[in-house]
Amino acid sequence: MKIKRPESKQPIPKDAERVFKGVIFDVYRWEQKLFDGSCRVFEKLERPDTVVVIGVTEDKKIMLVETVQPGKKSYFGNAAGQVDRDEDLLMAAKREFLEETGYKSRDLKLWFAYQPASKIDWAIYFFVARSCKKVAEPLEDPGERVRLKLVTLEELVELVLEEKFDSPEVSMEILRACLDEDRMKRLKDLLLG
Amino acid sequence: MKIKRPESKQPIPKDAERVFKGVIFDVYRWEQKLFDGSCRVFEKLERPDTVVVIGVTEDKKIMLVETVQPGKKSYFGNAAGQVDRDEDLLMAAKREFLEETGYKSRDLKLWFAYQPASKIDWAIYFFVARSCKKVAEPLEDPGERVRLKLVTLEELVELVLEEKFDSPEVSMEILRACLDEDRMKRLKDLLLG
């Protein structure tokens, strides 16, 4: 299955010049024709895409991770990481999920994908991994400490309402589901069905 | 009144090197000591802060703007723009609001402020401007076309539920208010009180 990359709201034109190449971010620049025919220099970034995996264990608990990075406040979120160049998205999701949590799933599928920032060409892919089983210890990463937390859907709703969950996209899906029976039914089917 | 700048989750250290200076984005780099004592190159961006103004007219209609920029899909959001270097935040909010909508308010105050992206040092300040009056035509900007749309709070809730409103932060505030009577009371006080 080939997953389609979501389009940027404001794509970098093909003739844009790369003016900086960084460790994570590249910077592009181009002369953009405005509505009155005049021109302005536009600047936009490119960074590697991200995969996020919402794991659900065999006994229907949602797997959150509390991530601590050097010099950064800790937060509750989902297992996530960078897609390597030319890496298959499903492979990247499986790899990051296994590395961060030590869990594996045979039932991994894309939930949704989008580009969050109009000035960065950057897609985030959200996967759901059901029937997860622990098969290994999480990989030690000197740049990151991860603690696993298993919650029910009701407990996740509480974390979202209390602003203790770090993903705005997943939070919005959950809040919308709380306000719409059909959406909640679909969300439960997706996560727990 | 001095508004406090919200802190980044992962501040750029004072000794970081600026490796690129752009039109919008500057890039900083530093050697970050990891948990095991080893080092890794960290990279983080800096960009000018943003002010967002949610206007409310004298007859309690919420002012949305539909913005069209060259090469970018249109969207419903709020009047917003960049804070100039050393510009006072309230002044920046007033200026951007007047330029984009042609409206003025004598009752402008900060709602909330935060940093949305851990890899960009970038604060967004959300203001509410009540009792707004039209005093001018919006400033012509060859880089942007703006159409004003006046809605009730109920209509704004519908737009958020239908995923037609572009601000995730304001959307989440509204969705949380829909699930909590006290929050809804505070939101109504803030916007319509």
GROMACS .gro file of N, CA and C in nm, chain B residues 36-184:
model
  447
  229ASP      N    1   2.416   1.025   2.880
  229ASP     CA    2   2.531   0.940   2.911
  229ASP      C    3   2.664   1.017   2.901
  230GLY      N    4   2.657   1.150   2.889
  230GLY     CA    5   2.779   1.229   2.886
  230GLY      C    6   2.831   1.255   2.745
  231SER      N    7   2.779   1.182   2.646
  231SER     CA    8   2.821   1.205   2.507
  231SER      C    9   2.752   1.331   2.453
  232CYS      N   10   2.794   1.374   2.335
  232CYS     CA   11   2.739   1.499   2.279
  232CYS      C   12   2.673   1.476   2.143
  233ARG      N   13   2.573   1.559   2.111
  233ARG     CA   14   2.509   1.553   1.981
  233ARG      C   15   2.482   1.697   1.936
  234VAL      N   16   2.488   1.721   1.804
  234VAL     CA   17   2.459   1.855   1.753
  234VAL      C   18   2.307   1.876   1.752
  235PHE      N   19   2.261   1.978   1.822
  235PHE     CA   20   2.119   2.014   1.821
  235PHE      C   21   2.101   2.137   1.731
  236GLU      N   22   1.984   2.144   1.668
  236GLU     CA   23   1.957   2.255   1.577
  236GLU      C   24   1.819   2.309   1.610
  237LYS      N   25   1.807   2.440   1.614
  237LYS     CA   26   1.678   2.500   1.645
  237LYS      C   27   1.665   2.635   1.576
  238LEU      N   28   1.542   2.669   1.540
  238LEU     CA   29   1.516   2.792   1.465
  238LEU      C   30   1.466   2.903   1.557
  239GLU      N   31   1.481   3.023   1.506
  239GLU     CA   32   1.421   3.138   1.572
  239GLU      C   33   1.344   3.216   1.467
  240ARG      N   34   1.226   3.263   1.499
  240ARG     CA   35   1.152   3.348   1.405
  240ARG      C   36   1.078   3.456   1.483
  241PRO      N   37   1.039   3.566   1.417
  241PRO     CA   38   0.969   3.672   1.490
  241PRO      C   39   0.838   3.619   1.550
  242ASP      N   40   0.801   3.672   1.666
  242ASP     CA   41   0.677   3.632   1.731
  242ASP      C   42   0.555   3.678   1.651
  243THR      N   43   0.440   3.620   1.683
  243THR     CA   44   0.316   3.648   1.611
  243THR      C   45   0.210   3.698   1.708
  244VAL      N   46   0.132   3.796   1.664
  244VAL     CA   47   0.013   3.836   1.739
  244VAL      C   48  -0.111   3.795   1.660
  245VAL      N   49  -0.211   3.742   1.731
  245VAL     CA   50  -0.339   3.703   1.672
  245VAL      C   51  -0.447   3.782   1.744
  246VAL      N   52  -0.541   3.839   1.670
  246VAL     CA   53  -0.646   3.919   1.734
  246VAL      C   54  -0.784   3.863   1.698
  247ILE      N   55  -0.858   3.820   1.800
  247ILE     CA   56  -0.995   3.775   1.781
  247ILE      C   57  -1.084   3.896   1.808
  248GLY      N   58  -1.137   3.957   1.702
  248GLY     CA   59  -1.221   4.075   1.716
  248GLY      C   60  -1.366   4.036   1.742
  249VAL      N   61  -1.434   4.119   1.822
  249VAL     CA   62  -1.578   4.102   1.845
  249VAL      C   63  -1.643   4.238   1.824
  250THR      N   64  -1.743   4.244   1.737
  250THR     CA   65  -1.806   4.373   1.706
  250THR      C   66  -1.897   4.418   1.820
  251GLU      N   67  -1.944   4.542   1.810
  251GLU     CA   68  -2.033   4.595   1.914
  251GLU      C   69  -2.161   4.512   1.928
  252ASP      N   70  -2.208   4.452   1.816
  252ASP     CA   71  -2.327   4.366   1.828
  252ASP      C   72  -2.289   4.218   1.845
  253LYS      N   73  -2.172   4.195   1.909
  253LYS     CA   74  -2.134   4.061   1.959
  253LYS      C   75  -2.113   3.957   1.849
  254LYS      N   76  -2.071   4.002   1.732
  254LYS     CA   77  -2.034   3.906   1.629
  254LYS      C   78  -1.881   3.887   1.631
  255ILE      N   79  -1.839   3.764   1.618
  255ILE     CA   80  -1.696   3.734   1.617
  255ILE      C   81  -1.642   3.752   1.475
  256MET      N   82  -1.531   3.823   1.466
  256MET     CA   83  -1.475   3.859   1.335
  256MET      C   84  -1.374   3.755   1.290
  257LEU      N   85  -1.407   3.681   1.186
  257LEU     CA   86  -1.311   3.590   1.127
  257LEU      C   87  -1.258   3.654   0.999
  258VAL      N   88  -1.140   3.614   0.960
  258VAL     CA   89  -1.090   3.658   0.830
  258VAL      C   90  -1.058   3.537   0.745
  259GLU      N   91  -1.094   3.549   0.618
  259GLU     CA   92  -1.054   3.447   0.522
  259GLU      C   93  -0.936   3.507   0.446
  260THR      N   94  -0.821   3.445   0.458
  260THR     CA   95  -0.699   3.501   0.401
  260THR      C   96  -0.657   3.422   0.278
  261VAL      N   97  -0.628   3.493   0.171
  261VAL     CA   98  -0.574   3.429   0.050
  261VAL      C   99  -0.436   3.488   0.025
  262GLN      N  100  -0.334   3.402   0.017
  262GLN     CA  101  -0.199   3.446  -0.016
  262GLN      C  102  -0.158   3.379  -0.146
  263PRO      N  103  -0.066   3.442  -0.221
  263PRO     CA  104  -0.025   3.381  -0.348
  263PRO      C  105   0.032   3.241  -0.326
  264GLY      N  106  -0.014   3.145  -0.403
  264GLY     CA  107   0.040   3.009  -0.394
  264GLY      C  108  -0.003   2.934  -0.271
  265LYS      N  109  -0.106   2.983  -0.199
  265LYS     CA  110  -0.146   2.919  -0.074
  265LYS      C  111  -0.298   2.904  -0.071
  266LYS      N  112  -0.348   2.791  -0.023
  266LYS     CA  113  -0.492   2.771  -0.010
  266LYS      C  114  -0.551   2.870   0.090
  267SER      N  115  -0.674   2.915   0.064
  267SER     CA  116  -0.736   3.010   0.156
  267SER      C  117  -0.784   2.937   0.281
  268TYR      N  118  -0.801   3.014   0.389
  268TYR     CA  119  -0.846   2.953   0.514
  268TYR      C  120  -0.915   3.056   0.601
  269PHE      N  121  -1.004   3.009   0.692
  269PHE     CA  122  -1.066   3.096   0.792
  269PHE      C  123  -0.980   3.099   0.917
  270GLY      N  124  -0.951   3.217   0.965
  270GLY     CA  125  -0.874   3.227   1.086
  270GLY      C  126  -0.903   3.360   1.153
  271ASN      N  127  -0.802   3.415   1.219
  271ASN     CA  128  -0.814   3.546   1.281
  271ASN      C  129  -0.709   3.639   1.224
  272ALA      N  130  -0.734   3.768   1.241
  272ALA     CA  131  -0.633   3.866   1.199
  272ALA      C  132  -0.503   3.835   1.274
  273ALA      N  133  -0.392   3.836   1.202
  273ALA     CA  134  -0.267   3.798   1.265
  273ALA      C  135  -0.149   3.855   1.188
  274GLY      N  136  -0.037   3.868   1.255
  274GLY     CA  137   0.082   3.915   1.186
  274GLY      C  138   0.203   3.912   1.276
  275GLN      N  139   0.314   3.952   1.217
  275GLN     CA  140   0.444   3.944   1.282
  275GLN      C  141   0.467   4.065   1.372
  276VAL      N  142   0.527   4.041   1.486
  276VAL     CA  143   0.570   4.151   1.573
  276VAL      C  144   0.703   4.203   1.521
  277ASP      N  145   0.712   4.332   1.494
  277ASP     CA  146   0.840   4.388   1.450
  277ASP      C  147   0.939   4.390   1.565
  278ARG      N  148   1.066   4.392   1.532
  278ARG     CA  149   1.171   4.393   1.634
  278ARG      C  150   1.151   4.509   1.732
  279ASP      N  151   1.148   4.479   1.861
  279ASP     CA  152   1.133   4.578   1.968
  279ASP      C  153   0.996   4.645   1.971
  280GLU      N  154   0.902   4.598   1.890
  280GLU     CA  155   0.768   4.657   1.892
  280GLU      C  156   0.693   4.610   2.017
  281ASP      N  157   0.617   4.699   2.077
  281ASP     CA  158   0.531   4.665   2.190
  281ASP      C  159   0.422   4.569   2.141
  282LEU      N  160   0.389   4.469   2.223
  282LEU     CA  161   0.295   4.364   2.177
  282LEU      C  162   0.153   4.418   2.155
  283LEU      N  163   0.106   4.503   2.247
  283LEU     CA  164  -0.027   4.560   2.230
  283LEU      C  165  -0.034   4.647   2.104
  284MET      N  166   0.075   4.722   2.081
  284MET     CA  167   0.083   4.806   1.961
  284MET      C  168   0.080   4.720   1.835
  285ALA      N  169   0.156   4.610   1.838
  285ALA     CA  170   0.160   4.520   1.722
  285ALA      C  171   0.022   4.461   1.695
  286ALA      N  172  -0.048   4.424   1.802
  286ALA     CA  173  -0.182   4.366   1.787
  286ALA      C  174  -0.278   4.469   1.726
  287LYS      N  175  -0.274   4.591   1.779
  287LYS     CA  176  -0.361   4.699   1.726
  287LYS      C  177  -0.332   4.726   1.580
  288ARG      N  178  -0.201   4.736   1.547
  288ARG     CA  179  -0.159   4.768   1.412
  288ARG      C  180  -0.204   4.660   1.313
  289GLU      N  181  -0.174   4.535   1.344
  289GLU     CA  182  -0.211   4.425   1.253
  289GLU      C  183  -0.363   4.418   1.235
  290PHE      N  184  -0.435   4.435   1.346
  290PHE     CA  185  -0.581   4.425   1.342
  290PHE      C  186  -0.640   4.535   1.253
  291LEU      N  187  -0.592   4.657   1.273
  291LEU     CA  188  -0.640   4.770   1.192
  291LEU      C  189  -0.603   4.752   1.045
  292GLU      N  190  -0.480   4.712   1.019
  292GLU     CA  191  -0.435   4.694   0.880
  292GLU      C  192  -0.518   4.589   0.807
  293GLU      N  193  -0.544   4.478   0.876
  293GLU     CA  194  -0.610   4.366   0.807
  293GLU      C  195  -0.761   4.383   0.797
  294THR      N  196  -0.821   4.448   0.898
  294THR     CA  197  -0.968   4.453   0.900
  294THR      C  198  -1.025   4.594   0.885
  295GLY      N  199  -0.948   4.695   0.918
  295GLY     CA  200  -1.002   4.831   0.921
  295GLY      C  201  -1.080   4.862   1.047
  296TYR      N  202  -1.074   4.772   1.147
  296TYR     CA  203  -1.148   4.791   1.272
  296TYR      C  204  -1.053   4.833   1.385
  297LYS      N  205  -1.114   4.903   1.483
  297LYS     CA  206  -1.041   4.942   1.605
  297LYS      C  207  -1.121   4.901   1.728
  298SER      N  208  -1.051   4.879   1.838
  298SER     CA  209  -1.116   4.845   1.964
  298SER      C  210  -1.050   4.922   2.076
  299ARG      N  211  -1.133   4.964   2.176
  299ARG     CA  212  -1.073   5.026   2.295
  299ARG      C  213  -1.059   4.925   2.407
  300ASP      N  214  -1.096   4.801   2.378
  300ASP     CA  215  -1.101   4.699   2.483
  300ASP      C  216  -1.024   4.576   2.434
  301LEU      N  217  -0.892   4.594   2.425
  301LEU     CA  218  -0.805   4.488   2.373
  301LEU      C  219  -0.729   4.429   2.489
  302LYS      N  220  -0.735   4.296   2.503
  302LYS     CA  221  -0.653   4.236   2.609
  302LYS      C  222  -0.601   4.099   2.569
  303LEU      N  223  -0.492   4.059   2.637
  303LEU     CA  224  -0.431   3.929   2.609
  303LEU      C  225  -0.521   3.818   2.660
  304TRP      N  226  -0.542   3.716   2.576
  304TRP     CA  227  -0.617   3.597   2.618
  304TRP      C  228  -0.517   3.493   2.670
  305PHE      N  229  -0.430   3.444   2.582
  305PHE     CA  230  -0.324   3.353   2.627
  305PHE      C  231  -0.207   3.362   2.529
  306ALA      N  232  -0.096   3.304   2.568
  306ALA     CA  233   0.023   3.306   2.483
  306ALA      C  234   0.097   3.176   2.504
  307TYR      N  235   0.160   3.126   2.399
  307TYR     CA  236   0.237   3.003   2.416
  307TYR      C  237   0.334   2.985   2.299
  308GLN      N  238   0.420   2.887   2.312
  308GLN     CA  239   0.513   2.851   2.205
  308GLN      C  240   0.467   2.718   2.146
  309PRO      N  241   0.427   2.714   2.018
  309PRO     CA  242   0.368   2.592   1.964
  309PRO      C  243   0.467   2.484   1.922
  310ALA      N  244   0.591   2.519   1.892
  310ALA     CA  245   0.681   2.421   1.829
  310ALA      C  246   0.811   2.411   1.907
  311SER      N  247   0.848   2.288   1.949
  311SER     CA  248   0.966   2.277   2.034
  311SER      C  249   1.095   2.306   1.958
  312LYS      N  250   1.095   2.292   1.826
  312LYS     CA  251   1.219   2.317   1.750
  312LYS      C  252   1.225   2.459   1.692
  313ILE      N  253   1.130   2.544   1.729
  313ILE     CA  254   1.134   2.684   1.685
  313ILE      C  255   1.111   2.774   1.806
  314ASP      N  256   1.201   2.868   1.829
  314ASP     CA  257   1.177   2.966   1.935
  314ASP      C  258   1.081   3.070   1.879
  315TRP      N  259   0.954   3.059   1.914
  315TRP     CA  260   0.848   3.135   1.847
  315TRP      C  261   0.725   3.141   1.939
  316ALA      N  262   0.691   3.262   1.984
  316ALA     CA  263   0.575   3.277   2.070
  316ALA      C  264   0.458   3.334   1.991
  317ILE      N  265   0.338   3.284   2.020
  317ILE     CA  266   0.215   3.339   1.962
  317ILE      C  267   0.132   3.396   2.076
  318TYR      N  268   0.088   3.522   2.058
  318TYR     CA  269   0.007   3.591   2.158
  318TYR      C  270  -0.135   3.607   2.103
  319PHE      N  271  -0.233   3.557   2.176
  319PHE     CA  272  -0.373   3.567   2.134
  319PHE      C  273  -0.442   3.679   2.213
  320PHE      N  274  -0.492   3.778   2.139
  320PHE     CA  275  -0.563   3.890   2.200
  320PHE      C  276  -0.712   3.882   2.167
  321VAL      N  277  -0.795   3.934   2.258
  321VAL     CA  278  -0.937   3.953   2.227
  321VAL      C  279  -0.963   4.103   2.222
  322ALA      N  280  -1.028   4.146   2.113
  322ALA     CA  281  -1.059   4.289   2.093
  322ALA      C  282  -1.211   4.302   2.090
  323ARG      N  283  -1.268   4.358   2.198
  323ARG     CA  284  -1.414   4.368   2.204
  323ARG      C  285  -1.462   4.506   2.159
  324SER      N  286  -1.595   4.515   2.137
  324SER     CA  287  -1.659   4.643   2.097
  324SER      C  288  -1.587   4.706   1.978
  325CYS      N  289  -1.556   4.625   1.878
  325CYS     CA  290  -1.482   4.677   1.763
  325CYS      C  291  -1.572   4.761   1.672
  326LYS      N  292  -1.512   4.866   1.618
  326LYS     CA  293  -1.581   4.956   1.525
  326LYS      C  294  -1.499   4.970   1.399
  327LYS      N  295  -1.567   4.976   1.286
  327LYS     CA  296  -1.496   4.998   1.161
  327LYS      C  297  -1.457   5.146   1.151
  328VAL      N  298  -1.330   5.173   1.129
  328VAL     CA  299  -1.283   5.312   1.121
  328VAL      C  300  -1.211   5.341   0.988
  329ALA      N  301  -1.183   5.236   0.911
  329ALA     CA  302  -1.107   5.256   0.786
  329ALA      C  303  -1.129   5.136   0.695
  330GLU      N  304  -1.080   5.150   0.573
  330GLU     CA  305  -1.076   5.031   0.488
  330GLU      C  306  -0.950   4.952   0.522
  331PRO      N  307  -0.955   4.818   0.508
  331PRO     CA  308  -0.832   4.740   0.529
  331PRO      C  309  -0.722   4.790   0.435
  332LEU      N  310  -0.599   4.782   0.484
  332LEU     CA  311  -0.484   4.823   0.403
  332LEU      C  312  -0.465   4.725   0.288
  333GLU      N  313  -0.449   4.780   0.167
  333GLU     CA  314  -0.419   4.691   0.054
  333GLU      C  315  -0.281   4.631   0.071
  334ASP      N  316  -0.271   4.500   0.064
  334ASP     CA  317  -0.141   4.434   0.070
  334ASP      C  318  -0.131   4.343  -0.053
  335PRO      N  319  -0.034   4.371  -0.142
  335PRO     CA  320  -0.024   4.289  -0.263
  335PRO      C  321   0.007   4.142  -0.234
  336GLY      N  322   0.048   4.112  -0.109
  336GLY     CA  323   0.084   3.975  -0.075
  336GLY      C  324  -0.028   3.899  -0.006
  337GLU      N  325  -0.147   3.961   0.006
  337GLU     CA  326  -0.251   3.899   0.087
  337GLU      C  327  -0.387   3.962   0.055
  338ARG      N  328  -0.490   3.878   0.036
  338ARG     CA  329  -0.626   3.930   0.026
  338ARG      C  330  -0.706   3.878   0.143
  339VAL      N  331  -0.779   3.968   0.206
  339VAL     CA  332  -0.852   3.931   0.327
  339VAL      C  333  -0.999   3.961   0.310
  340ARG      N  334  -1.083   3.862   0.342
  340ARG     CA  335  -1.229   3.885   0.342
  340ARG      C  336  -1.278   3.865   0.485
  341LEU      N  337  -1.362   3.957   0.530
  341LEU     CA  338  -1.412   3.951   0.666
  341LEU      C  339  -1.540   3.867   0.671
  342LYS      N  340  -1.556   3.790   0.780
  342LYS     CA  341  -1.679   3.713   0.798
  342LYS      C  342  -1.720   3.726   0.944
  343LEU      N  343  -1.845   3.769   0.968
  343LEU     CA  344  -1.892   3.788   1.105
  343LEU      C  345  -1.981   3.670   1.143
  344VAL      N  346  -1.950   3.607   1.255
  344VAL     CA  347  -2.026   3.488   1.297
  344VAL      C  348  -2.063   3.498   1.445
  345THR      N  349  -2.167   3.423   1.482
  345THR     CA  350  -2.199   3.408   1.624
  345THR      C  351  -2.106   3.302   1.684
  346LEU      N  352  -2.102   3.294   1.818
  346LEU     CA  353  -2.019   3.192   1.883
  346LEU      C  354  -2.065   3.052   1.841
  347GLU      N  355  -2.197   3.034   1.827
  347GLU     CA  356  -2.250   2.903   1.785
  347GLU      C  357  -2.201   2.868   1.644
  348GLU      N  358  -2.199   2.968   1.556
  348GLU     CA  359  -2.151   2.943   1.420
  348GLU      C  360  -2.000   2.910   1.420
  349LEU      N  361  -1.925   2.976   1.509
  349LEU     CA  362  -1.782   2.946   1.518
  349LEU      C  363  -1.761   2.802   1.567
  350VAL      N  364  -1.842   2.760   1.665
  350VAL     CA  365  -1.834   2.621   1.713
  350VAL      C  366  -1.857   2.525   1.597
  351GLU      N  367  -1.957   2.554   1.513
  351GLU     CA  368  -1.984   2.468   1.396
  351GLU      C  369  -1.863   2.460   1.303
  352LEU      N  370  -1.803   2.576   1.275
  352LEU     CA  371  -1.684   2.579   1.187
  352LEU      C  372  -1.571   2.493   1.245
  353VAL      N  373  -1.554   2.501   1.378
  353VAL     CA  374  -1.449   2.421   1.443
  353VAL      C  375  -1.481   2.272   1.430
  354LEU      N  376  -1.608   2.236   1.454
  354LEU     CA  377  -1.646   2.095   1.446
  354LEU      C  378  -1.631   2.043   1.303
  355GLU      N  379  -1.657   2.130   1.204
  355GLU     CA  380  -1.646   2.088   1.064
  355GLU      C  381  -1.502   2.099   1.010
  356GLU      N  382  -1.408   2.131   1.099
  356GLU     CA  383  -1.266   2.143   1.061
  356GLU      C  384  -1.244   2.249   0.954
  357LYS      N  385  -1.322   2.359   0.962
  357LYS     CA  386  -1.307   2.466   0.864
  357LYS      C  387  -1.239   2.589   0.923
  358PHE      N  388  -1.192   2.576   1.048
  358PHE     CA  389  -1.130   2.691   1.114
  358PHE      C  390  -0.983   2.657   1.139
  359ASP      N  391  -0.894   2.748   1.103
  359ASP     CA  392  -0.754   2.712   1.086
  359ASP      C  393  -0.667   2.716   1.211
  360SER      N  394  -0.715   2.771   1.321
  360SER     CA  395  -0.628   2.786   1.438
  360SER      C  396  -0.646   2.670   1.536
  361PRO      N  397  -0.547   2.580   1.548
  361PRO     CA  398  -0.565   2.468   1.640
  361PRO      C  399  -0.578   2.512   1.786
  362GLU      N  400  -0.509   2.620   1.823
  362GLU     CA  401  -0.511   2.662   1.963
  362GLU      C  402  -0.649   2.715   2.002
  363VAL      N  403  -0.703   2.805   1.919
  363VAL     CA  404  -0.835   2.861   1.949
  363VAL      C  405  -0.940   2.750   1.937
  364SER      N  406  -0.924   2.661   1.840
  364SER     CA  407  -1.018   2.549   1.824
  364SER      C  408  -1.022   2.464   1.950
  365MET      N  409  -0.906   2.435   2.007
  365MET     CA  410  -0.904   2.352   2.127
  365MET      C  411  -0.970   2.422   2.245
  366GLU      N  412  -0.946   2.554   2.259
  366GLU     CA  413  -1.012   2.628   2.366
  366GLU      C  414  -1.164   2.617   2.352
  367ILE      N  415  -1.212   2.628   2.228
  367ILE     CA  416  -1.356   2.624   2.203
  367ILE      C  417  -1.411   2.484   2.227
  368LEU      N  418  -1.340   2.381   2.180
  368LEU     CA  419  -1.388   2.243   2.200
  368LEU      C  420  -1.391   2.209   2.349
  369ARG      N  421  -1.285   2.249   2.422
  369ARG     CA  422  -1.284   2.221   2.567
  369ARG      C  423  -1.401   2.292   2.636
  370ALA      N  424  -1.431   2.415   2.590
  370ALA     CA  425  -1.542   2.490   2.650
  370ALA      C  426  -1.675   2.420   2.624
  371CYS      N  427  -1.688   2.356   2.507
  371CYS     CA  428  -1.812   2.285   2.475
  371CYS      C  429  -1.833   2.165   2.567
  372LEU      N  430  -1.726   2.118   2.632
  372LEU     CA  431  -1.735   1.999   2.717
  372LEU      C  432  -1.733   2.035   2.866
  373ASP      N  433  -1.738   2.164   2.898
  373ASP     CA  434  -1.721   2.205   3.037
  373ASP      C  435  -1.795   2.338   3.057
  374GLU      N  436  -1.902   2.333   3.136
  374GLU     CA  437  -1.987   2.452   3.154
  374GLU      C  438  -1.911   2.574   3.206
  375ASP      N  439  -1.821   2.550   3.304
  375ASP     CA  440  -1.746   2.662   3.361
  375ASP      C  441  -1.656   2.728   3.256
  376ARG      N  442  -1.592   2.643   3.176
  376ARG     CA  443  -1.507   2.696   3.070
  376ARG      C  444  -1.590   2.775   2.969
  377MET      N  445  -1.709   2.724   2.936
  377MET     CA  446  -1.794   2.793   2.839
  377MET      C  447  -1.839   2.929   2.896
   0.00000   0.00000   0.00000
